[in-house]
Each structure stands twice: as C-alpha cells, then as structure tokens.
XYZ file of C-alpha atoms in Angstrom:
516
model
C 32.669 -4.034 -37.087
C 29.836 -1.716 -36.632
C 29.308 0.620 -34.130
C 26.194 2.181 -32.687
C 26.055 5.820 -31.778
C 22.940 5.654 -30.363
C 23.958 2.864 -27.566
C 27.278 4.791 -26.707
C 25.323 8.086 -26.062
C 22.897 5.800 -24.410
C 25.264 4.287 -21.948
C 27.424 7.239 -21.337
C 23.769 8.880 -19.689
C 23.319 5.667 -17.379
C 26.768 6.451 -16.369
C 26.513 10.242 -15.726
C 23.502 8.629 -13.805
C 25.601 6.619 -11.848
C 28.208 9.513 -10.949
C 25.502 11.582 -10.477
C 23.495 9.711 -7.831
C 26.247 8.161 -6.073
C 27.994 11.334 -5.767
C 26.213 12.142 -2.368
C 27.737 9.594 -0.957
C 31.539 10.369 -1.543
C 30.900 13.761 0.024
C 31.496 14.307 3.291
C 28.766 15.599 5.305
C 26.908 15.967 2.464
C 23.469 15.602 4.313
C 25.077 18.642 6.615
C 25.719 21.022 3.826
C 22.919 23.367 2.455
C 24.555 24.074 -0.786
C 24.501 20.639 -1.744
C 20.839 20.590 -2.423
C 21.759 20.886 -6.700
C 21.896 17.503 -6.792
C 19.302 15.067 -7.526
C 20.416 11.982 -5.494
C 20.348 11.371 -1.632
C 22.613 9.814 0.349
C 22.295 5.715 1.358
C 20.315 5.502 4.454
C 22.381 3.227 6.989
C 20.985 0.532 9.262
C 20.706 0.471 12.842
C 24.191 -1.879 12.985
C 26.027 0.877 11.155
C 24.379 4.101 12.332
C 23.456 3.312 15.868
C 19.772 3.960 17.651
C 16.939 2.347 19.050
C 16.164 -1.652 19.222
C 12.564 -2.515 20.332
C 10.636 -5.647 20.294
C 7.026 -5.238 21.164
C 4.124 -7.846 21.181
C 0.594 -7.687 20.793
C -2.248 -8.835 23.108
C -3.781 -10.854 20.172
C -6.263 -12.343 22.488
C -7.947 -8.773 23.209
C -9.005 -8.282 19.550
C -10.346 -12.090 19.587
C -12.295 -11.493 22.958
C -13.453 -8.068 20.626
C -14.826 -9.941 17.785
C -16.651 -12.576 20.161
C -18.284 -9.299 21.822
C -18.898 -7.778 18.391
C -20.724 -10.815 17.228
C -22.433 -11.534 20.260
C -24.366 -8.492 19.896
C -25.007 -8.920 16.561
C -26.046 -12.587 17.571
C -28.779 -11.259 19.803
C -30.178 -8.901 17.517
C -30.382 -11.434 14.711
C -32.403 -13.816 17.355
C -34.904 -11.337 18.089
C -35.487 -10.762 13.932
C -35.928 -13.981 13.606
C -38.256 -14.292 16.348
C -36.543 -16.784 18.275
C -37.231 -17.217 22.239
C -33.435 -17.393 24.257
C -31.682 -17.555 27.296
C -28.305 -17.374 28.894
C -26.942 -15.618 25.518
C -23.091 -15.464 26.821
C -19.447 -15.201 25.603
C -17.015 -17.351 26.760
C -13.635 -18.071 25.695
C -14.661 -20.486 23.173
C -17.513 -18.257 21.714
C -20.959 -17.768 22.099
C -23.599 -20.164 23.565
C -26.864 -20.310 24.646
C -30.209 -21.896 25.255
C -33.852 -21.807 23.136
C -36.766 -22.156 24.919
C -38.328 -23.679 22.537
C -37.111 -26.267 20.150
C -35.462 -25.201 17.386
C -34.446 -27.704 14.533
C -30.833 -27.483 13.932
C -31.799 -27.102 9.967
C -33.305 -23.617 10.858
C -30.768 -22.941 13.215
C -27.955 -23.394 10.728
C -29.835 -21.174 8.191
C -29.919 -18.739 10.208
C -26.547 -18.671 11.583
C -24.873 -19.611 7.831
C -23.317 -15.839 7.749
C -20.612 -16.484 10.768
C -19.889 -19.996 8.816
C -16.379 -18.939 7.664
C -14.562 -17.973 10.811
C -17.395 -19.835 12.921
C -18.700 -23.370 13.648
C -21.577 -24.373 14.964
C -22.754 -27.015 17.559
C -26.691 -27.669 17.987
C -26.827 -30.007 20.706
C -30.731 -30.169 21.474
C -31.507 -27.303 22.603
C -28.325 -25.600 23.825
C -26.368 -23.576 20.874
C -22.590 -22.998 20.630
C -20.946 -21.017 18.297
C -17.311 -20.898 18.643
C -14.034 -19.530 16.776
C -12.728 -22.254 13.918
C -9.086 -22.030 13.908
C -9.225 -20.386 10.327
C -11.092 -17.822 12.270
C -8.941 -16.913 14.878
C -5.650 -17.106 12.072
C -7.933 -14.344 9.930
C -8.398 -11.997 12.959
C -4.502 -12.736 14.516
C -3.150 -11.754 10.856
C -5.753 -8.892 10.701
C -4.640 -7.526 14.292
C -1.255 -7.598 13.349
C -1.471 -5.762 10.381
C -3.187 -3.236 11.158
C -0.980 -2.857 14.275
C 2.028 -2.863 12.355
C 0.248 -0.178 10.258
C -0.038 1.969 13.213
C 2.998 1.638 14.715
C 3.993 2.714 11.539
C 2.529 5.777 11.706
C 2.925 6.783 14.844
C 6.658 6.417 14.008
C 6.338 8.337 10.811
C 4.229 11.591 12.706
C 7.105 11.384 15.309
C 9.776 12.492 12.631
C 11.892 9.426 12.769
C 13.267 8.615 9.057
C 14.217 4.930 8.008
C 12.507 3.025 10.565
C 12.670 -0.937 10.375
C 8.925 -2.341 11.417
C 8.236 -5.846 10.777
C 6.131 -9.040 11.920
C 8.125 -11.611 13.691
C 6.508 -14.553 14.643
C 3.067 -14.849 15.654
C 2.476 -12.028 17.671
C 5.363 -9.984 17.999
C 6.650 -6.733 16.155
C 10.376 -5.982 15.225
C 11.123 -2.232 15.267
C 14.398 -0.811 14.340
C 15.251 2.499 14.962
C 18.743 3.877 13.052
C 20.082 7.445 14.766
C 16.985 7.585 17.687
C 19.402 7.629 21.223
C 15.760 8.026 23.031
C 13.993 5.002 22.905
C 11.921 5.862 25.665
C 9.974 8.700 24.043
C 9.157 5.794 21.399
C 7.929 3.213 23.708
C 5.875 6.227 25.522
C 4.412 6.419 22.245
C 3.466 2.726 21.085
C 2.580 1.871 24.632
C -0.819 3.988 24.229
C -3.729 2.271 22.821
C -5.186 5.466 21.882
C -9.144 4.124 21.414
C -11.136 7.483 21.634
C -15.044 7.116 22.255
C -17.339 9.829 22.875
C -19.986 7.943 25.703
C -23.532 9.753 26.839
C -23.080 10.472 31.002
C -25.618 8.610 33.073
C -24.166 10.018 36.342
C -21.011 10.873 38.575
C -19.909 9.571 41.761
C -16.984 8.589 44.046
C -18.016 5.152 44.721
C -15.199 2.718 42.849
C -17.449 -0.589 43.418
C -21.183 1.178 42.616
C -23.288 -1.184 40.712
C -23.937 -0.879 36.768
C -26.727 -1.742 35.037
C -27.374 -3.830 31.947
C -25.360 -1.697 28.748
C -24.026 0.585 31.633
C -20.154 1.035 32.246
C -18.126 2.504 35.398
C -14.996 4.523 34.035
C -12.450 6.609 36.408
C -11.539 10.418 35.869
C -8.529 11.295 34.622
C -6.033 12.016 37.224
C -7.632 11.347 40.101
C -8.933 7.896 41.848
C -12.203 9.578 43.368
C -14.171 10.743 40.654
C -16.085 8.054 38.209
C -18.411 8.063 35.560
C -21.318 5.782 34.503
C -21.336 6.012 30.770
C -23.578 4.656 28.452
C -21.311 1.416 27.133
C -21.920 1.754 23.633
C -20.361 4.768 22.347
C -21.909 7.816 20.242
C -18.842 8.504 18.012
C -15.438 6.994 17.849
C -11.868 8.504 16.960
C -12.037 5.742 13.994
C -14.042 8.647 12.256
C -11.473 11.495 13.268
C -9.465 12.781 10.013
C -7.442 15.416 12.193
C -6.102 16.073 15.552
C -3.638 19.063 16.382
C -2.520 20.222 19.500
C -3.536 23.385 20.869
C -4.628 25.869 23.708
C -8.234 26.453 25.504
C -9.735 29.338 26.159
C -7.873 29.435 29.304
C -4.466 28.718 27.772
C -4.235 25.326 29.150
C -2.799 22.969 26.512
C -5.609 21.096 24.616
C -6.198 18.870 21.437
C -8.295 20.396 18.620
C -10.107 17.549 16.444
C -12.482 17.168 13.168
C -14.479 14.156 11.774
C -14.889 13.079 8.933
C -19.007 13.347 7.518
C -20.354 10.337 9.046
C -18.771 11.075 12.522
C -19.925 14.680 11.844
C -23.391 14.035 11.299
C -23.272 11.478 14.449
C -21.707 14.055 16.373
C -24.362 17.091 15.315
C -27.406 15.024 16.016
C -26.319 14.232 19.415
C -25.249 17.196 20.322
C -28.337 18.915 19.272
C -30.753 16.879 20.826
C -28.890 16.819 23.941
C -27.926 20.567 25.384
C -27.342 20.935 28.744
C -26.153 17.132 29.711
C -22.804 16.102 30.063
C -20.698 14.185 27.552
C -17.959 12.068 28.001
C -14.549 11.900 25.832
C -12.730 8.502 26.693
C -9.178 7.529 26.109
C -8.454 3.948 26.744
C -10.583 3.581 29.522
C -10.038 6.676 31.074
C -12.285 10.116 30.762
C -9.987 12.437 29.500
C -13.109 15.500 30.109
C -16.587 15.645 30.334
C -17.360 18.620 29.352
C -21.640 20.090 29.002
C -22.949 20.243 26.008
C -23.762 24.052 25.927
C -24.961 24.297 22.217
C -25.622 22.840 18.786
C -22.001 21.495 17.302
C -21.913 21.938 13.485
C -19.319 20.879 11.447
C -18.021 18.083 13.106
C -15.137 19.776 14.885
C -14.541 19.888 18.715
C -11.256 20.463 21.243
C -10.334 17.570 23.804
C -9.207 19.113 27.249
C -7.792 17.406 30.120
C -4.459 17.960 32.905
C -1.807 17.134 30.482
C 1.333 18.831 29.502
C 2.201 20.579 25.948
C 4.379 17.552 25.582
C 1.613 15.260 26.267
C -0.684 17.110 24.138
C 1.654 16.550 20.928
C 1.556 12.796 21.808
C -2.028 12.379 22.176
C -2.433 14.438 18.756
C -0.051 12.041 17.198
C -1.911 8.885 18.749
C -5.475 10.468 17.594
C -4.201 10.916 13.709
C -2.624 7.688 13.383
C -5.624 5.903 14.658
C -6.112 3.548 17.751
C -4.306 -0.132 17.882
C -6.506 -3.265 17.918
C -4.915 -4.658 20.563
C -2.678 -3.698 23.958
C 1.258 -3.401 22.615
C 3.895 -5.056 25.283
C 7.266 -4.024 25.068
C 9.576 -7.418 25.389
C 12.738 -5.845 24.648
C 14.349 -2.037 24.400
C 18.039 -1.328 23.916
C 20.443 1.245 22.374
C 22.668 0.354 20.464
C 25.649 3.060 19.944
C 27.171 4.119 16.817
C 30.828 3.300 17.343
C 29.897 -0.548 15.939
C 28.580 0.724 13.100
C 31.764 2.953 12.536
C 33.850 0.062 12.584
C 31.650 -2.187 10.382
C 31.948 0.747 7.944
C 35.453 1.278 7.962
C 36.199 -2.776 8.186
C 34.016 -2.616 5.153
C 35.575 -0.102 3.187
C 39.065 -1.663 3.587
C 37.309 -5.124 2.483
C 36.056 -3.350 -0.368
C 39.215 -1.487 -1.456
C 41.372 -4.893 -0.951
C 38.818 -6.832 -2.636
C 38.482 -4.257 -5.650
C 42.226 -3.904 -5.922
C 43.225 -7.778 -6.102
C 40.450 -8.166 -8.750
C 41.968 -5.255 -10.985
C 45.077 -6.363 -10.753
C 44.139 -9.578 -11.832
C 42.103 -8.905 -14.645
C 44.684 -6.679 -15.769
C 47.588 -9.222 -15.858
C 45.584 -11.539 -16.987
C 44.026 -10.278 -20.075
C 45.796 -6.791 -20.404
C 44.067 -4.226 -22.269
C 40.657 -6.323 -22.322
C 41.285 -6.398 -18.640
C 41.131 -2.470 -18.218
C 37.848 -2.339 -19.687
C 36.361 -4.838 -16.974
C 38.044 -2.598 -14.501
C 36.862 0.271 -16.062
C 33.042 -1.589 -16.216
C 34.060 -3.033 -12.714
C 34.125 0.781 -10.934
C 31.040 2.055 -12.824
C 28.888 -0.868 -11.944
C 30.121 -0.075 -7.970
C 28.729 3.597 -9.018
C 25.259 2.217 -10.460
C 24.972 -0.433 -7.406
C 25.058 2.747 -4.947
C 23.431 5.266 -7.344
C 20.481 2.735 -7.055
C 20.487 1.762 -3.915
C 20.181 6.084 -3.098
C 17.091 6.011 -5.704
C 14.846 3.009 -4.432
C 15.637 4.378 -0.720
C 16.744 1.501 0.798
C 18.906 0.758 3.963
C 22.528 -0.472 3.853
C 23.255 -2.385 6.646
C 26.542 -4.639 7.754
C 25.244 -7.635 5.616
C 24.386 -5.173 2.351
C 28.428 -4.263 2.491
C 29.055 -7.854 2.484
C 26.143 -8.415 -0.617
C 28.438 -5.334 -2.173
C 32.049 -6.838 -1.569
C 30.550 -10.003 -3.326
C 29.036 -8.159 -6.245
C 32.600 -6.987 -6.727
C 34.471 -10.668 -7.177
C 30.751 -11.567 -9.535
C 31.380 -8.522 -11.671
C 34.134 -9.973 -13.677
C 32.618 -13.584 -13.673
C 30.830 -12.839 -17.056
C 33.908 -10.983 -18.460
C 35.908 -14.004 -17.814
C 33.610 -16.127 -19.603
C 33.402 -13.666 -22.500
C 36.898 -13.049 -22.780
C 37.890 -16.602 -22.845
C 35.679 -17.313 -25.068
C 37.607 -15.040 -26.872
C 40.564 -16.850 -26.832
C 39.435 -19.963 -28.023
C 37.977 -18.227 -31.122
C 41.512 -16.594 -32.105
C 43.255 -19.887 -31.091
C 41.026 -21.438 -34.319
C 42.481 -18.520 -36.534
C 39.340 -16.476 -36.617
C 39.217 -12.834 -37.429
C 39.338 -10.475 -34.341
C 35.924 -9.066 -35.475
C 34.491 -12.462 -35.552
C 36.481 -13.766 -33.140
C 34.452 -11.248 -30.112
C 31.146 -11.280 -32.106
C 31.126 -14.937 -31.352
C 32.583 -14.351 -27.805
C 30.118 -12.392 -26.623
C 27.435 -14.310 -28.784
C 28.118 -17.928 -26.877
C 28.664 -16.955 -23.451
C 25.965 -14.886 -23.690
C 23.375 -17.876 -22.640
C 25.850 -19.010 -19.885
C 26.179 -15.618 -18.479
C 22.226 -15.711 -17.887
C 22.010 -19.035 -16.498
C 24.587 -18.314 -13.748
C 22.585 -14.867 -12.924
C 18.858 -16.085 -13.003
C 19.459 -18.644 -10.218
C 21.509 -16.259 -8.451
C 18.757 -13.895 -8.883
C 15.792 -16.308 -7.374
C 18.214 -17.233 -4.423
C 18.230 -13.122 -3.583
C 14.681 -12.650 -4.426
C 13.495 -15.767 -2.436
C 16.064 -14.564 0.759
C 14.603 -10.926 0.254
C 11.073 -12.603 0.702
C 11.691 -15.190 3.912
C 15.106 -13.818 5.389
C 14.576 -11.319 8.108
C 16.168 -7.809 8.244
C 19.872 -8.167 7.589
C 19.242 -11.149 5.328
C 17.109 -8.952 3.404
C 19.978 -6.042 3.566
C 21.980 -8.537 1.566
C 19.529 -9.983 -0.563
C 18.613 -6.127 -2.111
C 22.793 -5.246 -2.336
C 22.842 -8.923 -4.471
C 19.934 -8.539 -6.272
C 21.298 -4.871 -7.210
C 24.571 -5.935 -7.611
C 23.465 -8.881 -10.702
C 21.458 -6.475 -12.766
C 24.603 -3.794 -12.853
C 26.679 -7.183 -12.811
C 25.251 -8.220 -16.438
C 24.610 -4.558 -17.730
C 28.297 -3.647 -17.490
C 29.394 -6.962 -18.276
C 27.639 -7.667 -21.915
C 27.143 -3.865 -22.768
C 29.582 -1.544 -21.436
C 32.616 -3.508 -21.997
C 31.451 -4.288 -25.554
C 31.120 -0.596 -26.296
C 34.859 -0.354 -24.978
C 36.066 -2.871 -27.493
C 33.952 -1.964 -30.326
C 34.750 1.567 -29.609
C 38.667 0.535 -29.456
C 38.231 -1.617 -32.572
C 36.558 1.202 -35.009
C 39.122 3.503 -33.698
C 42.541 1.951 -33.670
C 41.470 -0.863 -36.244
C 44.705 -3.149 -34.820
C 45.655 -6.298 -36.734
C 45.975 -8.181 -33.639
C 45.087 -8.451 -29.928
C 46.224 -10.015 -27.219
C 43.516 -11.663 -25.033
C-alpha cells in the first residue's frame, strides 16, 4: 500500500483550516475581546430567530414609477411630434398611456414609423385620427421588476450607511420587500429611514406667496416651505440638477452653526450646476426634498466645482439622516411599511441551546454507533465526523453567511449524512474480505466501488439544496447553504480523510488482519 506525503500534509492544512476558522466560535465572547483580533476567522453571524431584532415588511407604490414613465414618455412624445412636424391636440396621460388627436390625417403606416422606438414596452392603437399609446403588460412587468430592484438596492444602502451588519433584504411577491434586522431593538429609527423618498431637485424660483390654491401656469409647479403651511413657491417644474448626480453628502454646520448638509456632484451635475449659477446671480434657487423646499437660498455668486451646503430647520439627528438618504440615492417609488415588530432574543437563546443539545445527542449516538459497529474503522469516521463539523462552521465564518434556526437543523442532518458514505465504504469492505481478498486490496476496491454510489446519493442531494437555496425564502435558504456546506465536507472527509487514516494505519502497523 502506498502512501502519499504530499496528500497527508495537504489535508492536515485544510484541517488546521478548519480549527483555525471555527475557533471563533467556541470562544466565548470572542467578538467582545480585543486581544482576539490574531485570528483570521470571524465568528457565524446569527439570524434574526436566534439573535433577536427588527422584523419589517415594507411595500412599494409600484404604480408611482409607472405613472413616472407615462410622464417621462409623454414629454418625449411631444417633442418627437413637433420633429416630425406633425399638427396635435389633446396630447394627455391617462392611466392607460398616452393619447391624442392629429389634425390632420395621418396614415397609421407613418404613424407607426414614427412611434416604432416605444414598440417594446408600448402598443399602439391608430383609430382614424385619434392615437393611443398605452403600457403592454411586458411593459409594465419591465418597469415593476426595475422599481423593485433598484428599491431593494436602496434600501440596501440606506441600511448599510446606518451601521447595521447582517441585514436580510429581499423581494417577496410582487411588490413587497422583506427586511430582517438581527440585534437592531429600534426599529423605528429604521422605518424613519426607508420611509423617506429622498428625490432631491434643484428648481429655478418663479415667485413666493402665501396663497395655497394660486394658479400655475403651463410647466409651472406650486411647492410648500419647509416647516411652515404659509409660505409656497412656484418653481419651474422641470428641474436644473438632480441628487441622481450627487457623489457625496455629509452632514455639517453653516456659517451660523445651525446643522446643515454639505454636498458635491459629480462632472455632469457640476457643469449643470456652474452654468446656472453663473448666469443667474441675484435670483433665488430652490433645493427640493420630496416635494417640499428644504431652502431657497440667492444665488450670490458664480459656484465652481460643483459643491454646495443644503440648509433648512432640522436637527443634527436629522441632518445625519438626510446625509444618509442623499448618498444612497432617492427610491423610485413611495415605500409603505405593512408590518414592524421586535422580536427579542430569548427565542433565539433557546433555539440555540435546544440546538446544541440536538447536536451533541445526535453526534454522540452516531459515534457510538460507528464505533461498535465497525471498531477501529469506526474511530476514524468519528474522527472525520468532528473535523467535517469544524470545516462546515469554518466555512460557513468565511463565505459570511447567516445561521439561522433552520441552518442548525441543515447542520444536525449533515451530522447523521456524514457517515452515510463511510458505511457504504466500509461495507464494501467487508464483502471484499468475506471473498478472501488481501486487506490492501480488499479497501482499494472498497473505496474504488462505492466511490460512484457515494456521488450519486450527493449530486441529487446537492440540486435539491441548490434548487431550495434558489426558490425557498429566508430560513429555507438558511438550510439549504448549512446542506449544501454540509455535502461537500460530507464527501471530502468521507473518501479522503478517512482513507489517509487507514492508509496511514496500514503503512504503519502493517497488521495481518482487521476487523471491519
């Protein structure tokens, strides 16, 4: 029997890895203790059911970002009539789409020429000479998944700037967003924080006045001051600059120590920004936050740079919010909040502890068995059996993922499919010395023929985990990653390390018999 150096030294490095990056893990506190910081690994982050937090369902007004996209096209509707030289009337959006009238007839050939761009997420109707152009339903799908993630995106974000670690955000349903929150005990500081739109738009100032119900005209828009409900502004509707081009926001102070947000552009918002401000000194310009004029400050001098400061009556707390909402961008559409809870840790305490104890029971039985049952064979699988535990946390610390009540189940199963392959292997075994072979060829061919049953049994346990990791929500995926894990470590220990027990064992002790 020969025996490779190279895979022993090999294997014993994957299991110094192993010890190593699980070893977090079986200290206590360990995230608590500064001198800990030697070591490489981390320890497991633990879902909301085991660690306690924050539980919020939100949903998104979808049909805001469709009425958007009819308004977007709409203009761009009206400007592609007048290129094309093309005489009009009652141009409107509706909730359908767009429609209106020629004055002259129009062939519908021409007509559908000219309107073959909006052809994929539009349909046309020519009905003499009244035109409708309405949302196809592969339309409104593109712009409902497009809305949703890009407001999953943000939410993200927003999350992330707040300093919350191992958050849960995912689609559920059409229009609604799943956000777990393990260790927050606030969720009201989150929902403050995802309630907020956050569209900035700098807007040119036609006037100011305290009349709520004066008239606007045609590309004109009345928008109230910020705390107060007598002061409004008629803005210009179609904005100068947006926050889309911001790449910064900070909070900060004014010159008059009143808490303030400090902002920069990127260099097309700059440029925007410089040429409007230079050619208009001495007017007033308007910053708006969802509908609301934060400030509108005058526009005392040529701004270079594309850097500025937003002021307004809000707190130093509200001025860290707004800075967050400003760098992770503004949502597409309004977010509802369906559903907040808590949820306290003392659950998770007893899921942990309920799965530690079904973990140590589980692990012992199995030992015991495979000991009694094929005695010194049987220690190695116990021997494999704890180091594959060590790689199946070791890895689950590396790839950062989340353990939650359903991953200590995926791990307490890993633990009874661990030996599966051994017991194959060393039954084979059996059957080999029953026919008088050697020992030596007796677990060559051992390992050799249940090799291809060994795979079987793990590749279409593998596509089960992979396909719940892909369509099962949240704690289905917990115990889809802990299964998935749990095979690959399954198989490595199984065919490798146990074999370099028994070769090792073989080469050292050379016996003249063994008892399977």
């Amino acid at each position: 029997m020969k025996f490779s150096k190279l895979n022993f030294s090999f294997l014993i490095l994957i299991c110094l890895f192993a010890i190593i990056y699980a070893l977090p893990n079986l200290i206590t506190n360990f995230h608590l203790n500064k001198h800990n910081n030697f070591l490489p690994g981390k320890v497991v982050n633990l879902g909301l059911d085991l660690k306690g937090g924050s539980y919020l369902l939100l949903q998104a007004n979808v049909n805001v970002a469709i009425r958007e996209r009819i308004d977007t096209t709409l203009s761009d509707i009206r400007r592609t009539l007048r290129k094309n030289k093309i005489k009009y009337k009652n141009l409107k959006a509706n909730k359908n789409g767009i429609s209106f009238f020629t004055r002259e007839k129009t062939s519908s050939q021409k007509i559908s020429k000219i309107f073959d761009k909006y052809s994929k997420d539009f349909q046309l109707t020519v009905k003499e000479n009244y035109i409708l152009i309405s949302l196809s339903d592969n339309g409104v799908s593109k712009i409902i998944d497009s809305t949703m993630q890009q407001a999953i995106e943000i939410v993200r974000r927003r999350i992330d700037e707040s300093g919350t670690k191992e958050p849960l955000i995912q689609q559920q349903g059409k229009d609604r967003i799943l956000v777990q929150l393990p260790g927050v005990d606030d969720p009201g500081r989150i929902k403050r924080l995802l309630g907020k739109t956050a569209k900035l738009t700098f807007h040119e100032v036609v006037e100011r006045t305290t009349n709520p119900t004066k008239k606007t005209r045609v590309g004109e828009i009345l928008v109230k001051e910020e705390g107060t409900d007598s002061a409004f502004y008629v803005l210009k509707k179609r904005y100068v600059v947006s926050g889309e081009t911001l790449t910064n926001a900070q909070p900060s102070f004014d010159e008059n120590g009143m808490p303030a947000i400090n902002f920069n552009f990127n260099p097309t918002g700059a440029i925007k920004f410089g040429n409007y401000t230079r050619d208009n000194i001495g007017s007033l310009f308007a910053i708006v936050l969802d509908n609301v004029v934060l400030s509108a400050p005058v526009i005392r001098s040529h701004i270079v740079g594309g850097s500025g400061i937003i002021t307004g009556n809000f707190s130093v707390e509200e001025s860290n919010r707004l800075a967050i909402l400003l760098r992770s961008g503004a949502l597409p559409a309004e977010i509802k909040v369906l559903e907040l809870r808590t949820i306290g840790p003392e659950l998770g305490i007893d899921s942990i502890n309920s799965g530690k104890f079904a973990a140590i029971i589980g692990g012992c039985l199995v030992l015991i068995f495979m000991w009694l049952s094929y005695g010194l064979f049987g220690i190695f699988a116990n021997i494999a059996l704890f180091i594959n535990i060590l790689l199946v946390i070791s890895l689950l610390s590396v790839i950062g993922a989340t353990l939650t009540l359903p991953g200590i189940a995926g791990i307490v199963l890993t633990i009874g499919m661990a030996v599966d392959a051994n017991v194959l292997i060393f039954e084979r075994i059996k059957e080999e010395l029953k026919l008088n072979k050697s020992i030596y060829n007796a677990i060559n061919t051992g390992y050799e023929k249940a090799m291809s049953s060994i795979i079987d049994a793990n590749v279409t346990t593998m596509i089960a985990a992979i396909i719940l990791f892909f369509l099962g929500s949240g704690p289905i995926k917990g115990f889809s990653v802990t299964l998935g894990i749990g095979i690959l470590t399954s198989v490595f220990t199984a065919l490798f390390l146990t074999r370099i027990f028994i070769d090792l064992y073989m080469v050292t002790f050379k016996p003249n018999n063994v008892k399977v």
